[in-house]
Tab-separated table of C-alpha atoms in Angstrom:
chain	number	residue	atom	x	y	z
A	17	MET	CA	3.713	-34.409	-48.189
A	18	ALA	CA	2.093	-37.528	-49.613
A	19	PHE	CA	2.579	-39.289	-46.294
A	20	ASP	CA	0.861	-36.411	-44.419
A	21	CYS	CA	-2.096	-36.564	-46.847
A	22	PHE	CA	-2.349	-40.329	-46.412
A	23	ARG	CA	-2.215	-39.981	-42.615
A	24	GLY	CA	-4.920	-37.272	-42.693
A	25	ALA	CA	-7.153	-39.412	-44.920
A	26	PHE	CA	-6.654	-42.411	-42.639
A	27	PHE	CA	-7.579	-40.300	-39.597
A	28	LEU	CA	-10.755	-39.011	-41.280
A	29	LEU	CA	-11.712	-42.540	-42.346
A	30	SER	CA	-11.200	-43.861	-38.805
A	31	TYR	CA	-13.268	-41.011	-37.350
A	32	TYR	CA	-16.040	-41.625	-39.909
A	33	ARG	CA	-16.157	-45.332	-39.087
A	34	GLU	CA	-16.278	-44.622	-35.350
A	35	PHE	CA	-19.041	-42.036	-35.834
A	36	THR	CA	-21.044	-44.445	-38.034
A	37	LEU	CA	-20.740	-47.284	-35.515
A	38	ARG	CA	-21.810	-44.973	-32.673
A	39	LEU	CA	-24.787	-43.741	-34.717
A	40	LYS	CA	-25.840	-47.294	-35.573
A	41	TYR	CA	-25.568	-48.282	-31.914
A	42	GLN	CA	-27.738	-45.365	-30.774
A	43	LEU	CA	-30.259	-46.034	-33.578
A	44	ALA	CA	-30.484	-49.715	-32.604
A	45	ILE	CA	-31.185	-48.764	-28.977
A	46	ALA	CA	-33.891	-46.275	-30.034
A	47	LEU	CA	-35.589	-48.810	-32.321
A	48	SER	CA	-35.446	-51.507	-29.656
A	49	ALA	CA	-36.992	-49.211	-27.054
A	50	THR	CA	-39.727	-48.187	-29.515
A	51	ALA	CA	-40.506	-51.845	-30.309
A	52	VAL	CA	-40.777	-52.689	-26.601
A	53	ILE	CA	-43.132	-49.742	-26.017
A	54	LEU	CA	-45.345	-50.755	-28.960
A	55	CYS	CA	-45.503	-54.351	-27.746
A	56	LEU	CA	-46.528	-53.227	-24.262
A	57	CYS	CA	-49.180	-50.925	-25.737
A	58	MET	CA	-50.653	-53.721	-27.864
A	59	TRP	CA	-50.622	-56.085	-24.889
A	60	HIS	CA	-52.476	-53.524	-22.786
A	61	ILE	CA	-55.123	-52.895	-25.455
A	62	LEU	CA	-55.708	-56.590	-26.096
A	63	ASN	CA	-55.913	-57.574	-22.420
A	64	VAL	CA	-57.629	-54.598	-20.805
A	65	LYS	CA	-59.908	-54.111	-23.812
A	66	GLU	CA	-60.387	-50.417	-23.032
A	67	PRO	CA	-58.449	-48.651	-25.759
A	68	MET	CA	-59.955	-45.231	-24.966
A	69	THR	CA	-58.656	-45.383	-21.411
A	70	PHE	CA	-55.241	-46.237	-22.731
A	71	PHE	CA	-55.270	-43.342	-25.200
A	72	ASP	CA	-56.457	-40.956	-22.454
A	73	TYR	CA	-53.449	-41.864	-20.321
A	74	PHE	CA	-51.211	-41.691	-23.382
A	75	VAL	CA	-52.346	-38.147	-24.204
A	76	LEU	CA	-51.972	-37.184	-20.535
A	77	ASP	CA	-48.398	-38.459	-20.515
A	78	ILE	CA	-47.611	-36.449	-23.642
A	79	ALA	CA	-49.135	-33.337	-22.054
A	80	THR	CA	-46.881	-33.664	-19.002
A	81	ILE	CA	-43.654	-34.095	-21.016
A	82	PRO	CA	-42.759	-30.349	-20.868
A	83	VAL	CA	-43.055	-30.436	-17.065
A	84	GLN	CA	-40.845	-33.524	-16.924
A	85	VAL	CA	-38.293	-31.879	-19.205
A	86	ILE	CA	-38.190	-28.782	-16.995
A	87	LEU	CA	-37.885	-30.873	-13.845
A	88	VAL	CA	-35.191	-33.228	-15.122
A	89	GLY	CA	-33.395	-31.037	-17.645
A	90	VAL	CA	-33.271	-27.802	-15.684
A	91	ILE	CA	-33.779	-28.227	-11.953
A	92	ILE	CA	-32.181	-31.621	-11.321
A	93	GLU	CA	-29.364	-31.000	-13.792
A	94	ARG	CA	-28.632	-27.639	-12.167
A	95	LEU	CA	-28.558	-29.220	-8.717
A	96	LEU	CA	-26.148	-31.893	-9.932
A	97	HIS	CA	-23.993	-29.235	-11.597
A	98	GLU	CA	-23.835	-27.182	-8.383
A	99	ARG	CA	-22.910	-30.292	-6.424
A	100	GLU	CA	-20.111	-31.134	-8.860
A	101	LYS	CA	-18.917	-27.538	-8.770
A	102	ARG	CA	-18.751	-27.528	-4.962
A	103	ALA	CA	-16.792	-30.788	-5.051
A	104	MET	CA	-14.406	-29.299	-7.617
A	105	ILE	CA	-13.887	-26.122	-5.584
A	106	LYS	CA	-13.163	-28.247	-2.519
A	107	LYS	CA	-10.474	-30.145	-4.434
A	108	LEU	CA	-9.038	-26.890	-5.789
A	109	ASN	CA	-8.802	-25.509	-2.263
A	110	MET	CA	-6.518	-28.437	-1.494
A	111	VAL	CA	-4.223	-27.147	-4.261
A	112	VAL	CA	-4.475	-23.620	-2.825
A	113	GLY	CA	-3.583	-25.003	0.601
A	114	ALA	CA	-0.524	-26.774	-0.829
A	115	PHE	CA	0.600	-23.495	-2.418
A	116	PHE	CA	0.328	-21.544	0.828
A	117	SER	CA	2.014	-24.261	2.881
A	118	ASP	CA	4.945	-24.473	0.486
A	119	THR	CA	5.296	-20.881	-0.738
A	120	GLY	CA	2.440	-18.510	0.044
A	121	TYR	CA	2.857	-17.980	3.798
A	122	GLU	CA	6.569	-17.287	3.579
A	123	LEU	CA	6.036	-15.032	0.560
A	124	LEU	CA	3.496	-12.999	2.535
A	125	ARG	CA	5.956	-12.631	5.419
A	126	ARG	CA	8.810	-11.527	3.168
A	127	ILE	CA	6.824	-8.940	1.225
A	128	SER	CA	5.010	-7.577	4.286
A	129	SER	CA	8.407	-6.977	5.930
A	130	PHE	CA	9.221	-4.218	3.418
A	131	CYS	CA	5.690	-3.047	2.614
A	132	PRO	CA	4.772	0.217	4.403
A	133	GLU	CA	1.184	-0.547	5.398
A	134	THR	CA	-0.636	1.285	8.152
A	135	PRO	CA	-1.357	-0.336	11.546
A	136	GLU	CA	-5.074	-0.157	10.654
A	137	PHE	CA	-4.382	-2.278	7.581
A	138	TYR	CA	-2.695	-5.029	9.593
A	139	GLU	CA	-5.423	-4.822	12.203
A	140	LYS	CA	-7.987	-5.646	9.508
A	141	LEU	CA	-5.968	-8.763	8.652
A	142	ALA	CA	-5.654	-9.960	12.251
A	143	LEU	CA	-7.680	-13.135	11.967
A	144	GLY	CA	-9.853	-14.171	14.882
A	145	LEU	CA	-11.416	-17.452	15.864
A	146	ASP	CA	-14.754	-15.659	16.117
A	147	TRP	CA	-14.603	-14.076	12.654
A	148	LYS	CA	-17.847	-14.066	10.673
A	149	GLU	CA	-18.540	-13.577	6.982
A	150	LYS	CA	-18.790	-9.820	7.558
A	151	ASP	CA	-15.222	-9.707	8.939
A	152	PHE	CA	-13.815	-11.492	5.899
A	153	ARG	CA	-15.685	-9.139	3.554
A	154	GLU	CA	-14.323	-6.064	5.344
A	155	ALA	CA	-10.781	-7.450	5.252
A	156	LEU	CA	-11.166	-8.154	1.538
A	157	LYS	CA	-12.355	-4.584	0.893
A	158	THR	CA	-9.324	-3.283	2.780
A	159	CYS	CA	-7.046	-5.408	0.619
A	160	GLN	CA	-8.638	-4.246	-2.634
A	161	ALA	CA	-8.439	-0.581	-1.570
A	162	ARG	CA	-4.713	-0.638	-0.761
A	163	LYS	CA	-2.636	1.700	-2.918
A	164	SER	CA	0.699	1.655	-1.148
A	165	LYS	CA	3.751	0.419	-3.010
A	166	PRO	CA	6.432	-1.774	-1.417
A	167	GLU	CA	9.600	0.106	-0.529
A	168	ALA	CA	11.862	-2.765	-1.455
A	169	SER	CA	15.591	-2.268	-1.325
A	170	ALA	CA	18.016	-4.086	-3.592
A	171	GLU	CA	18.831	-6.461	-0.719
A	172	ASP	CA	15.117	-7.206	-0.178
A	173	LEU	CA	14.588	-8.020	-3.848
A	174	GLU	CA	17.741	-10.128	-3.979
A	175	GLY	CA	16.509	-12.225	-1.045
A	176	LEU	CA	13.085	-12.535	-2.668
A	177	LYS	CA	14.750	-13.622	-5.925
A	178	VAL	CA	16.716	-16.403	-4.192
A	179	PHE	CA	13.610	-17.626	-2.357
A	180	MET	CA	11.371	-17.669	-5.444
A	181	ALA	CA	14.015	-19.347	-7.605
A	182	GLU	CA	13.718	-22.381	-5.326
A	183	LYS	CA	9.904	-22.384	-5.605
A	184	MET	CA	9.532	-21.816	-9.341
A	185	THR	CA	9.364	-25.504	-10.263
A	186	PHE	CA	6.555	-26.069	-7.779
A	187	ILE	CA	4.549	-23.098	-9.095
A	188	LEU	CA	4.952	-24.219	-12.715
A	189	ARG	CA	3.634	-27.658	-11.758
A	190	LEU	CA	0.579	-25.998	-10.224
A	191	LEU	CA	-0.043	-24.070	-13.448
A	192	GLN	CA	-0.143	-27.371	-15.345
A	193	ASN	CA	-3.189	-28.472	-13.357
A	194	PRO	CA	-6.153	-28.286	-15.827
A	195	ASN	CA	-8.630	-27.951	-12.950
A	196	LEU	CA	-7.322	-24.447	-12.264
A	197	LEU	CA	-9.518	-23.234	-15.126
A	198	GLU	CA	-12.342	-23.378	-12.567
A	199	HIS	CA	-10.467	-21.045	-10.212
A	200	ASP	CA	-9.710	-17.787	-12.019
A	201	ARG	CA	-8.510	-15.857	-8.958
A	202	PHE	CA	-5.895	-18.415	-8.006
A	203	THR	CA	-4.717	-18.686	-11.616
A	204	ASP	CA	-4.280	-14.886	-11.736
A	205	LEU	CA	-2.249	-15.093	-8.540
A	206	LEU	CA	0.055	-17.799	-9.912
A	207	TRP	CA	0.645	-15.816	-13.106
A	208	ALA	CA	1.409	-12.651	-11.115
A	209	VAL	CA	3.869	-14.526	-8.874
A	210	THR	CA	5.430	-16.201	-11.916
A	211	HIS	CA	5.862	-12.857	-13.693
A	212	MET	CA	7.381	-11.294	-10.572
A	213	THR	CA	9.851	-14.176	-10.296
A	214	GLU	CA	10.801	-13.999	-13.968
A	215	GLU	CA	11.410	-10.252	-13.661
A	216	LEU	CA	13.666	-10.810	-10.655
A	217	MET	CA	15.568	-13.678	-12.249
A	218	ALA	CA	16.097	-11.685	-15.454
A	219	ARG	CA	18.421	-9.337	-13.493
A	220	ASP	CA	21.920	-10.672	-12.978
A	221	ASP	CA	22.859	-8.085	-10.359
A	222	LEU	CA	19.997	-6.609	-8.365
A	223	LEU	CA	22.370	-5.094	-5.810
A	224	HIS	CA	23.528	-2.521	-8.387
A	225	ALA	CA	20.194	-1.967	-10.133
A	226	PRO	CA	19.209	1.692	-10.778
A	227	PRO	CA	16.372	3.230	-8.709
A	228	SER	CA	14.062	3.268	-11.755
A	229	ASP	CA	14.437	-0.497	-12.170
A	230	LEU	CA	13.873	-1.087	-8.453
A	231	SER	CA	10.671	0.961	-8.721
A	232	HIS	CA	9.491	-1.177	-11.645
A	233	LEU	CA	10.207	-4.391	-9.737
A	234	SER	CA	8.387	-3.018	-6.704
A	235	GLY	CA	5.315	-2.580	-8.908
A	236	ASP	CA	5.450	-6.261	-9.889
A	237	VAL	CA	5.831	-7.234	-6.233
A	238	SER	CA	2.885	-5.004	-5.266
A	239	ARG	CA	0.625	-6.625	-7.881
A	240	ALA	CA	1.476	-10.121	-6.670
A	241	TYR	CA	1.121	-9.003	-3.038
A	242	THR	CA	-2.434	-7.700	-3.518
A	243	LEU	CA	-3.564	-10.906	-5.243
A	244	LEU	CA	-1.769	-12.978	-2.630
A	245	ILE	CA	-3.595	-11.291	0.267
A	246	ARG	CA	-6.931	-11.622	-1.532
A	247	GLU	CA	-6.492	-15.343	-2.124
A	248	TRP	CA	-5.177	-15.842	1.395
A	249	LEU	CA	-8.350	-14.302	2.836
A	250	SER	CA	-10.552	-16.483	0.612
A	251	TYR	CA	-8.633	-19.564	1.684
A	252	MET	CA	-8.924	-18.585	5.365
A	253	ARG	CA	-12.683	-18.199	4.941
A	254	HIS	CA	-12.809	-21.698	3.435
A	255	LEU	CA	-10.825	-23.127	6.365
A	256	LYS	CA	-13.040	-21.355	8.893
A	257	THR	CA	-16.079	-23.127	7.417
A	258	GLU	CA	-14.709	-26.528	6.444
A	259	TYR	CA	-11.647	-27.150	8.638
A	260	PRO	CA	-11.787	-25.060	11.846
A	261	TYR	CA	-8.843	-26.926	13.397
A	262	ILE	CA	-6.568	-25.887	10.504
A	263	TYR	CA	-7.988	-22.383	10.709
A	264	SER	CA	-7.039	-22.258	14.393
A	265	LEU	CA	-3.396	-22.914	13.486
A	266	SER	CA	-3.575	-20.300	10.711
A	267	VAL	CA	-4.830	-17.711	13.205
A	268	ARG	CA	-1.903	-18.426	15.530
A	269	THR	CA	0.662	-18.298	12.698
A	270	ASN	CA	-0.800	-15.277	10.907
A	271	PRO	CA	1.974	-14.052	8.556
A	272	PHE	CA	1.009	-10.433	9.248
A	273	LYS	CA	1.746	-10.765	12.965
A	274	LYS	CA	5.388	-10.208	13.810
A	275	ASP	CA	5.084	-12.080	17.115
A	276	ALA	CA	2.986	-14.960	15.698
A	277	ARG	CA	3.617	-18.302	17.418
A	278	ALA	CA	2.042	-21.700	16.886
A	279	ALA	CA	2.271	-22.534	20.598
A	280	ILE	CA	-0.952	-22.029	22.562
A	281	GLU	CA	-0.427	-19.749	25.520
A	282	GLU	CA	-2.888	-19.015	28.303
């Protein structure tokens, strides 16, 4: 107990010393800058010998300070913030791309194989090289409106369990990335996939699970599936804009096309 108190007091003393040194450093800079400004003002008054002109410009500078604050503090800072945000989103899309390359595409194929969607639904997800923003928005609306539930058998869930057990380490490493705080949708997807995997792995014998338990697991799969499609569409839209050559491959290997092939055929 005494040692913990001593350690806490030492930490507070160290923090106080660091704060004091930083404050003294900032105060010294402010005083130095003020002294330089005063010296320049005195030099101007003594050499130009028109103090009223100097004071007129001085008052004018003070009057324009609010405009300068708005320009620098609001507009320029906002532009810099937007630029940093775009750079961050671009880096995060690299993480999203790694997820789909390693896990996401195959997960979409496996779940779509036992998900009873209508042909119209899959038609909305048939990516095209000529897709525009409107096409992505319509596909996203179709995804958000889906209400069907996967009709997963015990064998389907067992295969999904084996597949996700191999990918769990990779997904947990992604969740440790602090930059994901800037990407809420992808974080929600990872948590949904993680929960689905934990539910599957918590069952020792899925092949003899009761129908009620299979229905519950299908609900977890459906939740992850909806988020997975939504993030897949957002990532495809990003590729269409930034990396059209990767998007071209994604169109040819669309996980919702049963006859998808990477080979280009005439």
